[in-house]
C-alpha cells in the first residue's frame, strides 16, 4: 500500500505536490468514490481515476538513448515526425515511456526515458541541479574571455545563468570554428544555444555527453539500453 499522491506521481500524472492539489480539489476517485483527504493509501487492486481517466500502473522501466539528429524529444508529434519514443517502440519496447527533459530536434546525445513519473519530475526540478556535459561546435574562435563569461554566467531571457564549467577543446582557424566542452546544472529551454548566442558564437552542432552519473559508453547514435539497477539507485540518490 502506498500513498495516493505518490502512486499518481509515479504514474506520471503530476508531481506529488500537484497530485495533492488534484486530490484536494476533488479530481480523483478511488474505487468509484471521490477522495479529498491526504494520507489515503492504495494498493495494486484499487482503481484510481483522475478526471475520468483510469490510472495505468505498470512496472517502472528506465532506458538510456543516444539520440540522433532530426528526432523530436517527445512521446508524440502533431506533424508526424519521428520521436525518441518511436525509436524504442520500433525495437519492441511496449511500456509507455516519456523523455526526461528535452534535447532539440538537431541536438544529439544522451537522453533518459522512463515511466517513473516521480523520478522524472525530481530530476527535472531545478533544485537538484543535475550535471550535464555538452560538446558544442560553434562559429568563431573562442577566447579566454568568452570561456570566463560562460563560467560566471551570461544573460539569457533576462536572467543570469548559473556558474558553469567551460573548456576549449580545439580551434579551427581555417574554418573559423571552435569546439567547446560546457558543463551546466540547469535545464532552461534552448539554454546551451542561448548561452553561446550571448557571447556571439552561435552553435553549429550540439551533443550532450553525460546526464548526471550516466554516459553513452557503448551506445552508437540511435541505440539505447536499459539502465542497470545501480544506475537507477544513483539517479534516485542525486534527486533526493
CSV table of C-alpha atoms in Angstrom, one decimal:
chain,number,residue,atom,x,y,z
A,1,UNK,CA,0.0,0.0,0.0
A,2,UNK,CA,1.3,3.4,-1.0
A,3,UNK,CA,0.1,7.0,-0.5
A,4,UNK,CA,-2.3,8.0,-3.3
A,5,UNK,CA,-0.3,11.1,-4.3
A,6,UNK,CA,2.9,9.0,-4.6
A,7,UNK,CA,1.1,6.5,-6.9
A,8,UNK,CA,-0.2,9.3,-9.0
A,9,UNK,CA,3.3,10.9,-9.3
A,10,UNK,CA,4.9,7.6,-10.2
A,11,UNK,CA,2.3,7.1,-12.9
A,12,UNK,CA,3.3,10.4,-14.4
A,13,UNK,CA,0.1,12.3,-13.7
A,14,UNK,CA,1.9,15.2,-11.9
A,15,UNK,CA,4.4,15.8,-9.2
A,16,UNK,CA,3.4,14.8,-5.7
A,17,UNK,CA,2.6,18.4,-4.7
A,18,UNK,CA,0.4,18.9,-7.8
A,19,UNK,CA,-1.2,15.5,-7.2
A,20,UNK,CA,-2.1,16.6,-3.7
A,21,UNK,CA,-3.9,19.6,-5.2
A,22,UNK,CA,-5.8,17.4,-7.6
A,23,UNK,CA,-6.9,15.2,-4.7
A,24,UNK,CA,-7.9,18.2,-2.6
A,25,UNK,CA,-9.9,19.7,-5.4
A,26,UNK,CA,-11.9,16.6,-6.0
A,27,UNK,CA,-10.4,15.4,-9.3
A,28,UNK,CA,-9.5,11.9,-8.0
A,29,UNK,CA,-11.7,8.8,-7.4
A,30,UNK,CA,-10.7,5.6,-5.7
A,31,UNK,CA,-12.9,2.6,-6.3
A,32,UNK,CA,-15.7,4.8,-7.6
A,33,UNK,CA,-15.6,7.3,-4.7
A,34,UNK,CA,-14.2,10.8,-4.8
A,35,UNK,CA,-11.5,11.4,-2.3
A,36,UNK,CA,-10.2,14.7,-1.0
A,37,UNK,CA,-8.2,13.8,2.1
A,38,UNK,CA,-4.4,13.4,2.2
A,39,UNK,CA,-2.9,10.2,3.5
A,40,UNK,CA,-5.1,7.7,1.7
A,41,UNK,CA,-3.2,4.6,0.7
A,42,UNK,CA,-4.0,2.4,-2.3
A,43,UNK,CA,-2.8,-1.0,-3.4
A,44,UNK,CA,-2.4,-2.8,-6.8
A,45,UNK,CA,-6.1,-3.8,-6.9
A,46,UNK,CA,-7.5,-0.4,-6.2
A,47,UNK,CA,-8.9,1.5,-9.1
A,48,UNK,CA,-7.7,5.1,-9.3
A,49,UNK,CA,-9.4,7.5,-11.8
A,50,UNK,CA,-8.2,11.1,-12.4
A,51,UNK,CA,-10.7,13.4,-14.2
A,52,UNK,CA,-12.4,10.4,-15.6
A,53,UNK,CA,-9.2,8.7,-16.9
A,54,UNK,CA,-8.2,5.5,-15.2
A,55,UNK,CA,-4.7,5.5,-13.8
A,56,UNK,CA,-2.5,3.0,-15.6
A,57,UNK,CA,0.2,1.5,-13.3
A,58,UNK,CA,3.0,-0.7,-14.6
A,59,UNK,CA,6.4,-1.8,-13.5
A,60,UNK,CA,9.0,1.0,-13.8
A,61,UNK,CA,11.4,0.9,-16.7
A,62,UNK,CA,14.4,3.1,-17.4
A,63,UNK,CA,16.1,3.5,-20.8
A,64,UNK,CA,19.2,5.4,-21.9
A,65,UNK,CA,19.1,6.6,-25.6
A,66,UNK,CA,21.9,8.1,-27.7
A,67,UNK,CA,19.5,10.5,-29.5
A,68,UNK,CA,20.3,11.0,-33.2
A,69,UNK,CA,19.7,14.3,-35.1
A,70,UNK,CA,16.3,15.1,-36.7
A,71,UNK,CA,14.3,13.3,-34.0
A,72,UNK,CA,11.7,15.0,-31.7
A,73,UNK,CA,12.2,14.7,-28.0
A,74,UNK,CA,8.5,13.9,-27.3
A,75,UNK,CA,6.1,11.0,-27.0
A,76,UNK,CA,4.0,12.3,-29.9
A,77,UNK,CA,4.4,14.8,-32.7
A,78,UNK,CA,1.5,16.6,-34.4
A,79,UNK,CA,3.5,16.9,-37.6
A,80,UNK,CA,4.2,13.2,-37.8
A,81,UNK,CA,7.9,13.5,-37.3
A,82,UNK,CA,9.8,10.6,-35.7
A,83,UNK,CA,10.1,10.9,-32.0
A,84,UNK,CA,12.5,9.4,-29.4
A,85,UNK,CA,9.7,7.2,-28.2
A,86,UNK,CA,9.2,5.8,-31.7
A,87,UNK,CA,12.8,4.6,-31.7
A,88,UNK,CA,12.1,2.5,-28.6
A,89,UNK,CA,8.8,1.2,-30.0
A,90,UNK,CA,10.4,0.1,-33.2
A,91,UNK,CA,12.7,-2.2,-31.2
A,92,UNK,CA,9.8,-3.7,-29.2
A,93,UNK,CA,9.5,-1.5,-26.1
A,94,UNK,CA,5.9,-1.7,-25.1
A,95,UNK,CA,5.8,0.4,-21.9
A,96,UNK,CA,4.5,4.0,-22.1
A,97,UNK,CA,7.8,5.8,-21.5
A,98,UNK,CA,8.5,9.6,-21.7
A,99,UNK,CA,11.7,11.6,-22.1
A,100,UNK,CA,13.2,13.2,-19.0
A,101,UNK,CA,13.8,16.8,-20.1
A,102,UNK,CA,14.4,17.5,-23.8
A,103,UNK,CA,17.0,17.8,-26.5
A,104,UNK,CA,16.4,20.0,-29.5
A,105,UNK,CA,15.5,18.5,-32.9
A,106,UNK,CA,19.0,18.9,-34.2
A,107,UNK,CA,20.8,18.1,-30.9
A,108,UNK,CA,22.3,14.7,-30.3
A,109,UNK,CA,23.3,12.7,-27.3
A,110,UNK,CA,22.3,11.2,-24.0
A,111,UNK,CA,18.6,11.1,-23.1
A,112,UNK,CA,16.8,9.2,-20.3
A,113,UNK,CA,13.3,7.8,-20.9
A,114,UNK,CA,11.1,6.2,-18.2
A,115,UNK,CA,7.6,5.7,-17.0
A,116,UNK,CA,8.7,6.6,-13.4
A,117,UNK,CA,6.9,9.9,-13.3
A,118,UNK,CA,8.0,10.8,-9.8
A,119,UNK,CA,11.7,10.3,-10.5
A,120,UNK,CA,11.4,12.2,-13.8
A,121,UNK,CA,9.8,15.2,-12.0
A,122,UNK,CA,12.5,15.2,-9.4
A,123,UNK,CA,15.4,15.0,-11.9
A,124,UNK,CA,13.9,17.9,-13.9
A,125,UNK,CA,13.4,20.1,-10.8
A,126,UNK,CA,15.9,23.0,-10.7
A,127,UNK,CA,16.8,22.5,-7.0
A,128,UNK,CA,18.6,19.2,-7.7
A,129,UNK,CA,20.9,20.7,-10.3
A,130,UNK,CA,21.7,17.5,-12.3
A,131,UNK,CA,25.0,18.0,-14.0
A,132,UNK,CA,25.0,17.8,-17.8
A,133,UNK,CA,28.1,17.9,-20.1
A,134,UNK,CA,27.7,19.2,-23.7
A,135,UNK,CA,30.2,19.4,-26.6
A,136,UNK,CA,29.4,22.3,-28.8
A,137,UNK,CA,30.8,23.2,-32.2
A,138,UNK,CA,30.4,27.0,-32.6
A,139,UNK,CA,31.2,29.7,-35.1
A,140,UNK,CA,34.2,31.8,-34.5
A,141,UNK,CA,37.3,31.4,-32.3
A,142,UNK,CA,36.5,31.2,-28.6
A,143,UNK,CA,38.9,33.1,-26.4
A,144,UNK,CA,39.6,33.1,-22.7
A,145,UNK,CA,37.3,35.9,-22.0
A,146,UNK,CA,34.4,34.0,-23.8
A,147,UNK,CA,35.1,31.0,-21.6
A,148,UNK,CA,35.2,33.2,-18.5
A,149,UNK,CA,31.8,34.7,-19.3
A,150,UNK,CA,30.3,31.2,-19.7
A,151,UNK,CA,31.7,30.2,-16.3
A,152,UNK,CA,30.4,33.2,-14.3
A,153,UNK,CA,27.1,33.3,-16.2
A,154,UNK,CA,25.6,35.1,-19.1
A,155,UNK,CA,22.2,36.8,-19.5
A,156,UNK,CA,19.6,34.5,-21.1
A,157,UNK,CA,16.0,35.9,-21.5
A,158,UNK,CA,16.6,38.4,-18.8
A,159,UNK,CA,18.1,36.0,-16.2
A,160,UNK,CA,21.7,35.2,-15.5
A,161,UNK,CA,22.7,31.6,-16.0
A,162,UNK,CA,24.3,29.8,-13.0
A,163,UNK,CA,28.0,29.2,-12.9
A,164,UNK,CA,29.2,26.6,-15.4
A,165,UNK,CA,32.4,24.9,-16.4
A,166,UNK,CA,33.9,25.6,-19.9
A,167,UNK,CA,36.9,24.4,-21.7
A,168,UNK,CA,38.2,24.9,-25.3
A,169,UNK,CA,38.8,21.5,-26.9
A,170,UNK,CA,40.1,22.8,-30.2
A,171,UNK,CA,40.0,25.8,-32.5
A,172,UNK,CA,40.0,25.6,-36.3
A,173,UNK,CA,41.4,28.9,-37.6
A,174,UNK,CA,40.9,27.9,-41.2
A,175,UNK,CA,37.2,27.2,-40.8
A,176,UNK,CA,36.8,29.8,-38.0
A,177,UNK,CA,35.1,27.3,-35.7
A,178,UNK,CA,35.7,26.2,-32.1
A,179,UNK,CA,34.9,23.0,-30.2
A,180,UNK,CA,33.9,23.7,-26.6
A,181,UNK,CA,33.1,21.5,-23.6
A,182,UNK,CA,30.4,23.0,-21.4
A,183,UNK,CA,29.1,21.6,-18.1
A,184,UNK,CA,25.9,23.1,-16.7
A,185,UNK,CA,23.4,22.3,-13.9
A,186,UNK,CA,20.3,24.0,-15.3
A,187,UNK,CA,17.9,22.9,-18.0
A,188,UNK,CA,16.2,26.0,-19.4
A,189,UNK,CA,14.7,25.9,-22.9
A,190,UNK,CA,17.5,26.2,-25.6
A,191,UNK,CA,19.9,27.1,-22.8
A,192,UNK,CA,23.2,26.0,-24.2
A,193,UNK,CA,22.5,27.6,-27.6
A,194,UNK,CA,21.3,30.8,-26.0
A,195,UNK,CA,24.4,30.9,-23.8
A,196,UNK,CA,26.7,30.7,-26.9
A,197,UNK,CA,24.5,33.3,-28.7
A,198,UNK,CA,25.0,35.6,-25.7
A,199,UNK,CA,28.8,35.6,-26.3
A,200,UNK,CA,28.3,35.9,-30.1
A,201,UNK,CA,29.4,32.4,-31.0
A,202,UNK,CA,26.3,30.6,-32.4
A,203,UNK,CA,26.1,26.8,-32.2
A,204,UNK,CA,26.6,24.8,-35.3
A,205,UNK,CA,26.4,21.3,-33.7
A,206,UNK,CA,25.5,20.3,-30.2
A,207,UNK,CA,25.9,16.9,-28.4
A,208,UNK,CA,25.1,16.0,-24.8
A,209,UNK,CA,27.8,13.6,-23.5
A,210,UNK,CA,26.6,12.9,-19.9
A,211,UNK,CA,23.5,13.2,-17.7
A,212,UNK,CA,24.3,13.1,-14.0
A,213,UNK,CA,26.2,9.8,-13.4
A,214,UNK,CA,25.3,8.4,-16.8
A,215,UNK,CA,27.3,8.4,-20.1
A,216,UNK,CA,26.9,7.0,-23.6
A,217,UNK,CA,29.7,4.4,-23.3
A,218,UNK,CA,29.0,1.6,-25.9
A,219,UNK,CA,25.9,3.3,-27.5
A,220,UNK,CA,26.1,4.4,-31.1
A,221,UNK,CA,23.7,7.1,-32.4
A,222,UNK,CA,20.1,5.8,-32.3
A,223,UNK,CA,20.9,2.9,-29.9
A,224,UNK,CA,19.5,2.5,-26.4
A,225,UNK,CA,19.8,0.2,-23.4
A,226,UNK,CA,18.0,-0.4,-20.1
A,227,UNK,CA,19.6,1.1,-17.0
A,228,UNK,CA,21.3,-1.1,-14.5
A,229,UNK,CA,19.8,-1.2,-11.0
A,230,UNK,CA,22.8,0.6,-9.5
A,231,UNK,CA,22.4,3.4,-12.1
A,232,UNK,CA,18.7,3.8,-11.2
A,233,UNK,CA,19.8,4.0,-7.5
A,234,UNK,CA,22.3,6.7,-8.3
A,235,UNK,CA,19.7,8.8,-10.1
A,236,UNK,CA,17.3,8.4,-7.1
A,237,UNK,CA,20.1,9.3,-4.8
A,238,UNK,CA,21.1,12.6,-6.6
A,239,UNK,CA,17.4,13.6,-6.7
A,240,UNK,CA,16.6,13.2,-3.0
